[in-house]
Structures are given as C-alpha cells and as structure tokens.
PDB file of C-alpha atoms in Angstrom:
ATOM      1  CA  MET C  33      -8.856  48.467 -13.960  1.00 62.00           C
ATOM      2  CA  THR C  34     -10.349  47.251 -10.696  1.00 71.00           C
ATOM      3  CA  GLY C  35     -10.756  43.809 -12.355  1.00 77.00           C
ATOM      4  CA  ILE C  36      -7.003  43.638 -13.392  1.00 80.00           C
ATOM      5  CA  MET C  37      -5.990  44.368  -9.814  1.00 80.00           C
ATOM      6  CA  LYS C  38      -8.452  41.839  -8.358  1.00 82.00           C
ATOM      7  CA  ARG C  39      -7.033  39.321 -10.770  1.00 81.00           C
ATOM      8  CA  MET C  40      -3.241  40.077 -10.038  1.00 80.00           C
ATOM      9  CA  ALA C  41      -4.200  39.940  -6.216  1.00 83.00           C
ATOM     10  CA  MET C  42      -5.776  36.437  -6.757  1.00 83.00           C
ATOM     11  CA  ILE C  43      -2.679  35.280  -8.750  1.00 83.00           C
ATOM     12  CA  PHE C  44      -0.271  36.545  -5.995  1.00 81.00           C
ATOM     13  CA  ARG C  45      -2.245  34.997  -3.296  1.00 81.00           C
ATOM     14  CA  ALA C  46      -2.398  31.652  -5.296  1.00 81.00           C
ATOM     15  CA  LYS C  47       1.379  31.679  -5.818  1.00 80.00           C
ATOM     16  CA  ALA C  48       2.019  32.658  -2.119  1.00 79.00           C
ATOM     17  CA  ASN C  49      -0.131  29.832  -0.912  1.00 77.00           C
ATOM     18  CA  LYS C  50       1.489  27.324  -3.114  1.00 77.00           C
ATOM     19  CA  ALA C  51       4.963  28.453  -1.889  1.00 75.00           C
ATOM     20  CA  LEU C  52       3.823  28.281   1.745  1.00 73.00           C
ATOM     21  CA  ASP C  53       2.338  24.755   1.136  1.00 73.00           C
ATOM     22  CA  LYS C  54       5.820  23.756  -0.413  1.00 73.00           C
ATOM     23  CA  ARG C  55       7.769  25.198   2.563  1.00 74.00           C
ATOM     24  CA  GLU C  56       5.252  24.040   5.219  1.00 76.00           C
ATOM     25  CA  ASP C  57       6.171  20.955   7.519  1.00 83.00           C
ATOM     26  CA  PRO C  58       3.047  19.309   8.974  1.00 83.00           C
ATOM     27  CA  ARG C  59       5.178  18.230  11.821  1.00 87.00           C
ATOM     28  CA  GLU C  60       6.339  21.673  12.825  1.00 89.00           C
ATOM     29  CA  MET C  61       2.630  23.033  12.498  1.00 88.00           C
ATOM     30  CA  LEU C  62       1.358  20.254  14.808  1.00 89.00           C
ATOM     31  CA  ASP C  63       4.015  21.088  17.426  1.00 92.00           C
ATOM     32  CA  TYR C  64       3.125  24.607  17.001  1.00 92.00           C
ATOM     33  CA  SER C  65      -0.646  23.949  17.558  1.00 91.00           C
ATOM     34  CA  TYR C  66       0.224  21.694  20.591  1.00 93.00           C
ATOM     35  CA  GLN C  67       2.397  24.487  22.072  1.00 94.00           C
ATOM     36  CA  LYS C  68      -0.579  27.008  21.514  1.00 93.00           C
ATOM     37  CA  GLN C  69      -2.984  24.499  23.312  1.00 92.00           C
ATOM     38  CA  LEU C  70      -0.522  24.138  26.214  1.00 93.00           C
ATOM     39  CA  GLU C  71      -0.307  27.969  26.574  1.00 94.00           C
ATOM     40  CA  LEU C  72      -4.212  28.085  26.511  1.00 91.00           C
ATOM     41  CA  LEU C  73      -4.430  25.370  29.202  1.00 91.00           C
ATOM     42  CA  GLN C  74      -2.022  27.264  31.217  1.00 93.00           C
ATOM     43  CA  LYS C  75      -4.213  30.308  31.081  1.00 92.00           C
ATOM     44  CA  VAL C  76      -7.181  28.266  32.121  1.00 90.00           C
ATOM     45  CA  ARG C  77      -5.213  26.798  35.108  1.00 91.00           C
ATOM     46  CA  ARG C  78      -4.046  30.429  36.019  1.00 93.00           C
ATOM     47  CA  GLY C  79      -7.704  31.594  35.982  1.00 91.00           C
ATOM     48  CA  VAL C  80      -8.741  28.688  38.198  1.00 91.00           C
ATOM     49  CA  ALA C  81      -5.959  29.550  40.588  1.00 93.00           C
ATOM     50  CA  ASP C  82      -7.073  33.340  40.496  1.00 93.00           C
ATOM     51  CA  VAL C  83     -10.615  32.280  41.253  1.00 92.00           C
ATOM     52  CA  ALA C  84      -9.655  29.929  44.070  1.00 93.00           C
ATOM     53  CA  THR C  85      -7.225  32.739  45.587  1.00 94.00           C
ATOM     54  CA  SER C  86     -10.335  35.094  45.472  1.00 93.00           C
ATOM     55  CA  ARG C  87     -12.495  32.558  47.010  1.00 92.00           C
ATOM     56  CA  LYS C  88      -9.991  31.882  49.721  1.00 93.00           C
ATOM     57  CA  ARG C  89      -9.508  35.618  50.461  1.00 93.00           C
ATOM     58  CA  LEU C  90     -13.398  36.034  50.676  1.00 93.00           C
ATOM     59  CA  GLU C  91     -13.373  33.059  52.932  1.00 93.00           C
ATOM     60  CA  LEU C  92     -10.963  34.636  55.424  1.00 94.00           C
ATOM     61  CA  GLN C  93     -13.010  37.987  55.299  1.00 94.00           C
ATOM     62  CA  LEU C  94     -16.123  35.945  56.254  1.00 93.00           C
ATOM     63  CA  ARG C  95     -14.294  34.504  59.216  1.00 94.00           C
ATOM     64  CA  GLN C  96     -13.148  37.816  60.326  1.00 94.00           C
ATOM     65  CA  LEU C  97     -16.746  39.257  59.989  1.00 94.00           C
ATOM     66  CA  GLU C  98     -18.139  36.259  61.712  1.00 94.00           C
ATOM     67  CA  GLN C  99     -15.683  36.872  64.502  1.00 94.00           C
ATOM     68  CA  GLN C 100     -16.710  40.452  64.698  1.00 94.00           C
ATOM     69  CA  ALA C 101     -20.446  39.542  64.724  1.00 93.00           C
ATOM     70  CA  ALA C 102     -19.657  37.157  67.583  1.00 94.00           C
ATOM     71  CA  LYS C 103     -17.840  39.792  69.456  1.00 94.00           C
ATOM     72  CA  HIS C 104     -20.626  42.345  69.112  1.00 93.00           C
ATOM     73  CA  GLU C 105     -23.137  39.817  70.295  1.00 93.00           C
ATOM     74  CA  ASP C 106     -20.994  38.957  73.295  1.00 93.00           C
ATOM     75  CA  GLN C 107     -20.824  42.856  73.898  1.00 93.00           C
ATOM     76  CA  GLY C 108     -24.571  43.261  73.847  1.00 92.00           C
ATOM     77  CA  ARG C 109     -25.201  40.241  76.123  1.00 92.00           C
ATOM     78  CA  LYS C 110     -22.563  41.621  78.536  1.00 93.00           C
ATOM     79  CA  ALA C 111     -24.078  45.143  78.264  1.00 92.00           C
ATOM     80  CA  LEU C 112     -27.486  43.790  79.176  1.00 91.00           C
ATOM     81  CA  SER C 113     -26.088  41.938  82.132  1.00 92.00           C
ATOM     82  CA  LEU C 114     -24.761  45.203  83.437  1.00 91.00           C
ATOM     83  CA  GLY C 115     -28.010  47.050  82.917  1.00 91.00           C
ATOM     84  CA  ARG C 116     -26.734  49.031  79.904  1.00 90.00           C
ATOM     85  CA  GLU C 117     -29.474  48.409  77.355  1.00 91.00           C
ATOM     86  CA  ASP C 118     -28.216  51.215  75.184  1.00 92.00           C
ATOM     87  CA  LEU C 119     -24.720  49.674  74.679  1.00 91.00           C
ATOM     88  CA  ALA C 120     -26.359  46.315  74.122  1.00 92.00           C
ATOM     89  CA  ARG C 121     -28.561  48.019  71.400  1.00 93.00           C
ATOM     90  CA  GLU C 122     -25.648  49.611  69.832  1.00 93.00           C
ATOM     91  CA  ALA C 123     -23.693  46.423  69.872  1.00 92.00           C
ATOM     92  CA  LEU C 124     -26.401  44.343  68.297  1.00 93.00           C
ATOM     93  CA  THR C 125     -27.012  47.218  65.625  1.00 93.00           C
ATOM     94  CA  ARG C 126     -23.406  46.780  64.566  1.00 93.00           C
ATOM     95  CA  ARG C 127     -23.759  43.094  64.573  1.00 93.00           C
ATOM     96  CA  SER C 128     -26.805  43.427  62.442  1.00 93.00           C
ATOM     97  CA  GLY C 129     -24.692  45.340  59.773  1.00 93.00           C
ATOM     98  CA  ILE C 130     -21.921  42.918  59.864  1.00 93.00           C
ATOM     99  CA  MET C 131     -24.385  39.912  59.416  1.00 93.00           C
ATOM    100  CA  GLN C 132     -25.541  41.741  56.266  1.00 93.00           C
ATOM    101  CA  GLN C 133     -22.054  42.010  54.979  1.00 92.00           C
ATOM    102  CA  ILE C 134     -21.714  38.259  55.751  1.00 93.00           C
ATOM    103  CA  GLY C 135     -24.742  37.494  53.772  1.00 93.00           C
ATOM    104  CA  ASP C 136     -23.363  39.549  50.748  1.00 93.00           C
ATOM    105  CA  MET C 137     -20.080  37.783  50.885  1.00 91.00           C
ATOM    106  CA  GLN C 138     -21.592  34.453  51.385  1.00 93.00           C
ATOM    107  CA  LEU C 139     -23.572  34.974  48.098  1.00 93.00           C
ATOM    108  CA  GLN C 140     -20.119  35.999  46.423  1.00 92.00           C
ATOM    109  CA  TYR C 141     -18.296  33.144  48.048  1.00 93.00           C
ATOM    110  CA  GLU C 142     -20.891  30.769  46.544  1.00 93.00           C
ATOM    111  CA  GLN C 143     -20.692  32.326  42.991  1.00 92.00           C
ATOM    112  CA  LEU C 144     -16.779  32.136  43.039  1.00 90.00           C
ATOM    113  CA  GLN C 145     -17.133  28.510  44.302  1.00 91.00           C
ATOM    114  CA  SER C 146     -19.333  27.655  41.437  1.00 93.00           C
ATOM    115  CA  GLU C 147     -17.065  29.559  38.923  1.00 90.00           C
ATOM    116  CA  GLU C 148     -14.117  27.820  40.353  1.00 91.00           C
ATOM    117  CA  GLU C 149     -15.822  24.443  39.771  1.00 93.00           C
ATOM    118  CA  LYS C 150     -16.685  25.258  36.287  1.00 91.00           C
ATOM    119  CA  LEU C 151     -13.164  26.469  35.496  1.00 90.00           C
ATOM    120  CA  THR C 152     -11.705  23.362  37.047  1.00 92.00           C
ATOM    121  CA  LEU C 153     -13.922  21.072  35.100  1.00 92.00           C
ATOM    122  CA  ALA C 154     -13.095  23.166  31.845  1.00 90.00           C
ATOM    123  CA  SER C 155      -9.463  22.796  32.652  1.00 91.00           C
ATOM    124  CA  GLN C 156      -9.780  18.969  33.078  1.00 93.00           C
ATOM    125  CA  ARG C 157     -11.609  18.764  29.783  1.00 92.00           C
ATOM    126  CA  LEU C 158      -9.011  20.853  27.974  1.00 92.00           C
ATOM    127  CA  GLN C 159      -6.237  18.881  29.623  1.00 93.00           C
ATOM    128  CA  ALA C 160      -7.874  15.708  28.245  1.00 94.00           C
ATOM    129  CA  ARG C 161      -8.235  17.230  24.737  1.00 92.00           C
ATOM    130  CA  VAL C 162      -4.520  18.404  24.785  1.00 93.00           C
ATOM    131  CA  ASP C 163      -3.444  15.011  25.859  1.00 94.00           C
ATOM    132  CA  ALA C 164      -5.491  13.374  23.094  1.00 94.00           C
ATOM    133  CA  PHE C 165      -4.138  15.837  20.531  1.00 93.00           C
ATOM    134  CA  ARG C 166      -0.664  15.262  21.712  1.00 93.00           C
ATOM    135  CA  ILE C 167      -1.009  11.418  21.154  1.00 93.00           C
ATOM    136  CA  ARG C 168      -2.629  12.042  17.647  1.00 92.00           C
ATOM    137  CA  LYS C 169       0.164  14.482  16.904  1.00 90.00           C
ATOM    138  CA  GLU C 170       2.936  12.037  17.680  1.00 93.00           C
ATOM    139  CA  THR C 171       1.074   9.334  15.617  1.00 92.00           C
ATOM    140  CA  ILE C 172       0.747  11.673  12.672  1.00 91.00           C
ATOM    141  CA  LYS C 173       4.222  12.712  12.929  1.00 90.00           C
ATOM    142  CA  ALA C 174       5.495   9.145  13.099  1.00 92.00           C
ATOM    143  CA  THR C 175       3.315   8.313  10.058  1.00 91.00           C
ATOM    144  CA  TYR C 176       4.511  11.328   8.127  1.00 89.00           C
ATOM    145  CA  THR C 177       8.227  10.535   8.878  1.00 89.00           C
ATOM    146  CA  ALA C 178       7.676   6.843   7.871  1.00 90.00           C
ATOM    147  CA  SER C 179       5.898   8.137   4.623  1.00 89.00           C
ATOM    148  CA  GLU C 180       8.765  10.650   4.031  1.00 85.00           C
ATOM    149  CA  ALA C 181      11.440   7.818   4.547  1.00 88.00           C
ATOM    150  CA  GLN C 182       9.524   5.483   2.116  1.00 86.00           C
ATOM    151  CA  ALA C 183       9.226   8.202  -0.441  1.00 83.00           C
ATOM    152  CA  ASN C 184      13.035   9.000  -0.076  1.00 82.00           C
ATOM    153  CA  ILE C 185      13.846   5.381  -0.494  1.00 84.00           C
ATOM    154  CA  GLY C 186      11.499   4.980  -3.504  1.00 80.00           C
ATOM    155  CA  GLY C 187      13.270   8.072  -4.934  1.00 74.00           C
ATOM    156  CA  ALA C 188      16.691   6.568  -4.284  1.00 77.00           C
ATOM    157  CA  ILE C 189      15.652   3.368  -5.932  1.00 75.00           C
ATOM    158  CA  ALA C 190      14.146   5.170  -8.852  1.00 71.00           C
ATOM    159  CA  GLY C 191      17.443   7.162  -9.277  1.00 69.00           C
ATOM    160  CA  ILE C 192      19.438   3.909  -9.133  1.00 67.00           C
ATOM    161  CA  SER C 193      17.133   2.440 -11.817  1.00 64.00           C
ATOM    162  CA  GLU C 194      17.743   5.358 -14.044  1.00 68.00           C
ATOM    163  CA  GLU C 195      21.442   5.206 -13.468  1.00 69.00           C
ATOM    164  CA  MET C 196      21.570   1.561 -14.401  1.00 70.00           C
ATOM    165  CA  ALA C 197      19.507   2.256 -17.520  1.00 72.00           C
ATOM    166  CA  ASP C 198      22.071   4.972 -18.492  1.00 77.00           C
ATOM    167  CA  VAL C 199      24.805   2.522 -17.917  1.00 75.00           C
ATOM    168  CA  GLY C 200      23.050  -0.056 -19.991  1.00 78.00           C
ATOM    169  CA  LEU C 201      22.659   2.419 -22.916  1.00 83.00           C
ATOM    170  CA  ALA C 202      26.338   3.351 -22.616  1.00 85.00           C
ATOM    171  CA  MET C 203      27.395  -0.315 -22.870  1.00 83.00           C
ATOM    172  CA  GLN C 204      25.137  -0.757 -26.022  1.00 87.00           C
ATOM    173  CA  ARG C 205      26.799   2.369 -27.540  1.00 88.00           C
ATOM    174  CA  ALA C 206      30.245   1.072 -26.709  1.00 89.00           C
ATOM    175  CA  GLU C 207      29.475  -2.489 -28.280  1.00 89.00           C
ATOM    176  CA  ASP C 208      27.991  -0.922 -31.449  1.00 90.00           C
ATOM    177  CA  LYS C 209      30.931   1.260 -31.918  1.00 90.00           C
ATOM    178  CA  THR C 210      33.440  -1.569 -31.448  1.00 89.00           C
ATOM    179  CA  ALA C 211      31.497  -3.688 -33.988  1.00 89.00           C
ATOM    180  CA  GLN C 212      31.677  -0.789 -36.470  1.00 89.00           C
ATOM    181  CA  MET C 213      35.435  -0.236 -35.949  1.00 88.00           C
ATOM    182  CA  GLN C 214      36.059  -4.003 -36.436  1.00 87.00           C
ATOM    183  CA  ALA C 215      34.174  -4.096 -39.612  1.00 89.00           C
ATOM    184  CA  ARG C 216      35.921  -0.932 -40.831  1.00 88.00           C
ATOM    185  CA  ALA C 217      39.340  -2.434 -40.007  1.00 85.00           C
ATOM    186  CA  GLY C 218      38.459  -5.784 -41.811  1.00 85.00           C
ATOM    187  CA  ALA C 219      37.205  -3.760 -44.945  1.00 85.00           C
ATOM    188  CA  ILE C 220      40.510  -1.752 -45.098  1.00 82.00           C
ATOM    189  CA  ASP C 221      42.632  -4.931 -44.765  1.00 78.00           C
ATOM    190  CA  GLU C 222      40.644  -6.523 -47.778  1.00 80.00           C
ATOM    191  CA  LEU C 223      41.144  -3.400 -49.883  1.00 79.00           C
ATOM    192  CA  LEU C 224      44.800  -3.199 -49.116  1.00 73.00           C
ATOM    193  CA  ALA C 225      45.270  -6.899 -49.962  1.00 73.00           C
ATOM    194  CA  SER C 226      43.459  -6.553 -53.366  1.00 73.00           C
ATOM    195  CA  GLY C 227      45.496  -3.413 -54.203  1.00 70.00           C
ATOM    196  CA  ALA C 228      42.342  -1.150 -54.355  1.00 70.00           C
ATOM    197  CA  LEU C 229      43.952   0.952 -51.663  1.00 68.00           C
ATOM    198  CA  ASP C 230      47.703   1.898 -51.567  1.00 68.00           C
ATOM    199  CA  ASP C 231      49.596   1.409 -48.426  1.00 64.00           C
ATOM    200  CA  PRO C 232      51.713   4.438 -47.697  1.00 64.00           C
ATOM    201  CA  THR C 233      53.936   2.508 -45.397  1.00 63.00           C
ATOM    202  CA  GLY C 234      54.933  -0.090 -47.885  1.00 60.00           C
ATOM    203  CA  MET C 235      54.154  -2.986 -45.586  1.00 61.00           C
ATOM    204  CA  ALA C 236      51.293  -4.450 -47.659  1.00 60.00           C
ATOM    205  CA  LYS C 237      52.325  -7.384 -50.029  1.00 63.00           C
ATOM    206  CA  ASP C 238      50.707  -8.068 -53.330  1.00 65.00           C
ATOM    207  CA  ASP C 239      49.710 -11.701 -54.399  1.00 67.00           C
ATOM    208  CA  ILE C 240      52.889 -12.350 -56.570  1.00 72.00           C
ATOM    209  CA  THR C 241      55.170 -11.433 -53.701  1.00 73.00           C
ATOM    210  CA  ALA C 242      53.125 -13.583 -51.421  1.00 70.00           C
ATOM    211  CA  GLU C 243      53.394 -16.651 -53.741  1.00 75.00           C
ATOM    212  CA  LEU C 244      57.140 -16.188 -54.077  1.00 77.00           C
ATOM    213  CA  GLU C 245      57.591 -16.218 -50.376  1.00 76.00           C
ATOM    214  CA  ARG C 246      55.530 -19.387 -50.061  1.00 75.00           C
ATOM    215  CA  LEU C 247      57.777 -21.136 -52.610  1.00 76.00           C
ATOM    216  CA  SER C 248      60.813 -19.988 -50.920  1.00 75.00           C
ATOM    217  CA  SER C 249      59.454 -21.225 -47.648  1.00 72.00           C
ATOM    218  CA  GLY C 250      58.875 -24.712 -49.058  1.00 72.00           C
ATOM    219  CA  SER C 251      62.428 -24.903 -50.536  1.00 77.00           C
ATOM    220  CA  ASP C 252      63.789 -24.118 -47.166  1.00 78.00           C
ATOM    221  CA  VAL C 253      61.843 -26.866 -45.642  1.00 80.00           C
ATOM    222  CA  GLU C 254      63.150 -29.320 -48.184  1.00 81.00           C
ATOM    223  CA  LEU C 255      66.677 -28.174 -47.372  1.00 83.00           C
ATOM    224  CA  GLU C 256      66.085 -28.669 -43.721  1.00 84.00           C
ATOM    225  CA  ILE C 257      64.648 -32.142 -44.381  1.00 83.00           C
ATOM    226  CA  MET C 258      67.789 -33.175 -46.296  1.00 82.00           C
ATOM    227  CA  ARG C 259      70.053 -31.876 -43.611  1.00 83.00           C
ATOM    228  CA  MET C 260      68.245 -33.768 -40.856  1.00 84.00           C
ATOM    229  CA  LYS C 261      68.489 -37.042 -43.096  1.00 81.00           C
ATOM    230  CA  GLN C 262      72.124 -36.405 -43.422  1.00 79.00           C
ATOM    231  CA  GLU C 263      72.414 -36.328 -39.757  1.00 81.00           C
ATOM    232  CA  LEU C 264      70.526 -39.574 -39.360  1.00 80.00           C
ATOM    233  CA  GLY C 265      72.605 -41.359 -42.059  1.00 77.00           C
ATOM    234  CA  GLN C 266      69.520 -41.710 -44.358  1.00 75.00           C
ATOM    235  CA  ALA C 267      70.618 -39.379 -47.138  1.00 70.00           C
ATOM    236  CA  PRO C 268      72.300 -40.770 -50.322  1.00 72.00           C
ATOM    237  CA  THR C 269      76.215 -40.424 -50.469  1.00 71.00           C
ATOM    238  CA  PRO C 270      77.923 -37.876 -52.694  1.00 73.00           C
ATOM    239  CA  ALA C 271      78.811 -40.702 -55.221  1.00 74.00           C
ATOM    240  CA  GLN C 272      75.327 -41.903 -55.430  1.00 73.00           C
ATOM    241  CA  GLN C 273      74.086 -38.250 -55.883  1.00 73.00           C
ATOM    242  CA  ALA C 274      76.549 -37.656 -58.630  1.00 78.00           C
ATOM    243  CA  LEU C 275      75.610 -41.046 -60.392  1.00 77.00           C
ATOM    244  CA  GLU C 276      72.016 -40.133 -60.172  1.00 74.00           C
ATOM    245  CA  GLN C 277      72.435 -36.702 -61.547  1.00 77.00           C
ATOM    246  CA  SER C 278      74.590 -38.003 -64.517  1.00 78.00           C
ATOM    247  CA  ARG C 279      71.961 -40.690 -65.296  1.00 76.00           C
ATOM    248  CA  GLN C 280      69.217 -38.119 -65.241  1.00 73.00           C
ATOM    249  CA  GLN C 281      71.185 -35.831 -67.572  1.00 75.00           C
ATOM    250  CA  ALA C 282      71.769 -38.820 -69.918  1.00 72.00           C
ATOM    251  CA  LEU C 283      68.074 -39.625 -69.962  1.00 65.00           C
ATOM    252  CA  GLY C 284      66.839 -36.053 -70.057  1.00 59.00           C
ATOM    253  CA  PRO C 285      64.157 -34.405 -67.923  1.00 54.00           C
ATOM    254  CA  GLY C 286      61.047 -36.581 -67.339  1.00 51.00           C
ATOM    255  CA  GLN C 287      62.522 -40.076 -68.249  1.00 54.00           C
ATOM    256  CA  SER C 288      63.739 -42.925 -66.144  1.00 52.00           C
ATOM    257  CA  ALA C 289      66.645 -45.521 -66.691  1.00 49.00           C
ATOM    258  CA  PRO C 290      65.811 -48.866 -68.438  1.00 48.00           C
ATOM    259  CA  GLY C 291      67.293 -50.845 -65.632  1.00 48.00           C
ATOM    260  CA  ALA C 292      65.094 -49.216 -63.235  1.00 49.00           C
ATOM    261  CA  ALA C 293      61.962 -49.914 -65.134  1.00 48.00           C
ATOM    262  CA  PHE C 294      63.061 -53.580 -65.594  1.00 46.00           C
ATOM    263  CA  ARG C 295      63.712 -53.838 -61.715  1.00 48.00           C
ATOM    264  CA  GLU C 296      60.417 -52.438 -61.148  1.00 48.00           C
ATOM    265  CA  GLN C 297      58.914 -54.987 -63.473  1.00 48.00           C
ATOM    266  CA  ASN C 298      60.773 -57.800 -61.851  1.00 49.00           C
ATOM    267  CA  ASP C 299      59.845 -56.690 -58.502  1.00 47.00           C
ATOM    268  CA  ALA C 300      56.263 -56.488 -59.563  1.00 46.00           C
ATOM    269  CA  GLU C 301      56.356 -60.097 -60.956  1.00 47.00           C
ATOM    270  CA  TYR C 302      58.436 -61.439 -58.064  1.00 44.00           C
ATOM    271  CA  GLN C 303      56.156 -60.334 -55.527  1.00 46.00           C
ATOM    272  CA  PRO C 304      52.947 -62.412 -56.599  1.00 44.00           C
ATOM    273  CA  ARG C 305      55.079 -65.535 -57.017  1.00 46.00           C
ATOM    274  CA  PHE C 306      56.261 -65.276 -53.441  1.00 44.00           C
ATOM    275  CA  GLU C 307      52.719 -64.758 -52.200  1.00 44.00           C
ATOM    276  CA  LYS C 308      51.562 -68.107 -54.076  1.00 43.00           C
ATOM    277  CA  GLN C 309      54.541 -69.919 -52.489  1.00 42.00           C
ATOM    278  CA  GLY C 310      53.467 -68.800 -49.241  1.00 40.00           C
ATOM    279  CA  GLU C 311      49.869 -69.996 -49.921  1.00 37.00           C
TER     280      GLU C 311
END
C-alpha cells in the first residue's frame, strides 16, 4: 500500500512539474529573480547604513567622553594650583574611569568601522553581480523573444503551407469530379443517340429522322439557289422549263435528246479544229 502511495505521489509531482514547465515564462522568472536580488541588495545597503549610523553615534559618544576627560584633567590641574590635592585626586580618578570607557568604545568603534568596510565591499560586489545579472537577463529575454517570434513565424508559415496543400487537394478533387461528369454526359448522349436509352422528354431523334431532316435541308438550299438565279436573270424562262420538261417526259427518265448528243459531238469535233487553225 505504501508503494502505491509513493508511486501516485511521484506521478502527481511529475504531472505538476510538467504543467508548471508549460505555464512558466522564463522572462517572468528572470524578472522575479532580478527583483529578489534588488531586494537583497537593498537589505545589505540598509545594513551598511545601520552600521555607519552606530559608528557615528559611537563617535559622538567618544567625543563627549574625551571632553569630559579633558574637563576632569583641567579640574585636577586647577585643584592642585589651589592647593586642593584631594579634589585633584578625585577629578583624576573620574578622568581615569572615563578614559577606560573611551578605550572600550574605541575598540567597538574600530570593530564597527571594520564591519562597515566589509559590508560596503560586499554591497559593491553584490551591486556588480546584480548589474551583470540584469545585463544577462535582458540579453536572455531578447534572445527568447526573438526565438519565440521566429517560432511563431515558422508556425504561421507551416500553417500557410498546410492550407495551400489543402487547397491543392480540393482543386484536384474538383478537376477529377468535372472530368467524371463530362465523361458521364458524353456516354449518356451516345446511348440516347443509339436508342439504347429512351428519352422521356421526346427531344432525342433517331437516325431516320435525322436523315430526312438532312435531305429536306438540301432541298431547301436548291430552292433558295433557284430563287437567287431568278433574281439575277440566270434562271431559264418558264417556256424553256416547259420545253425541257416535255422533252424529258418524251425520252423517259435517264435519257437525253438526240440533238443534244449531236450538238455535244459537234462541239467536241469543232473544238480540236479550231485549236489546229490557231496553231
């Protein structure tokens, strides 16, 4: 049971760590670290100021004790000049106690001064490290921002490429479907023309109907040519047409008049003679 709980706790920590890594922004963490270093530097400076203040206060006390010691020395000297050795002894005794305090304070003063110098040096070193960290932080942030922008641009380009690939596939499918529909329409037309399929609309024509329409169209063309010849004066007169019809009726279909054959023969013989005379 204990092993299962340990494994569940390990899985939970792993997932929590992964979620935190995903949500973590290195730039924010760097700014937070820089802010903490500034706070630490501010504490060191405050400590230096406190030590300096104590040293200054101790220095003032030393001056006061030195003034008191000088005062008692003057009192002893004045008492001796007045013949009061007892007062002089008392004054010098007090001066001796004050000098003892001055000695102790002088030792504390030197210790505070040494501590102040150490803290000042530590503050300067910490200030240099904080400045170096700030420069490195800004460099890392700029590099991270540039990398992030480059990654976003690459992702955008990849998205565009995928979209263009989708568009190309859609166009290919449209072309394939169009070709398939054209082939189907052509096949249906061929089947309707051959009569394999019935046209429910009645618009389709069989081959016999199409041939009759073609012949009718040719007759219409001949009539139109005849009409145009009549307009130009090139058509035969009604009397010539009647004579030609009666001659055809007398000869029968497929035969020509003897005179016509004779004229054609004479014309064929006459033409060579004319050519010989010309030579």
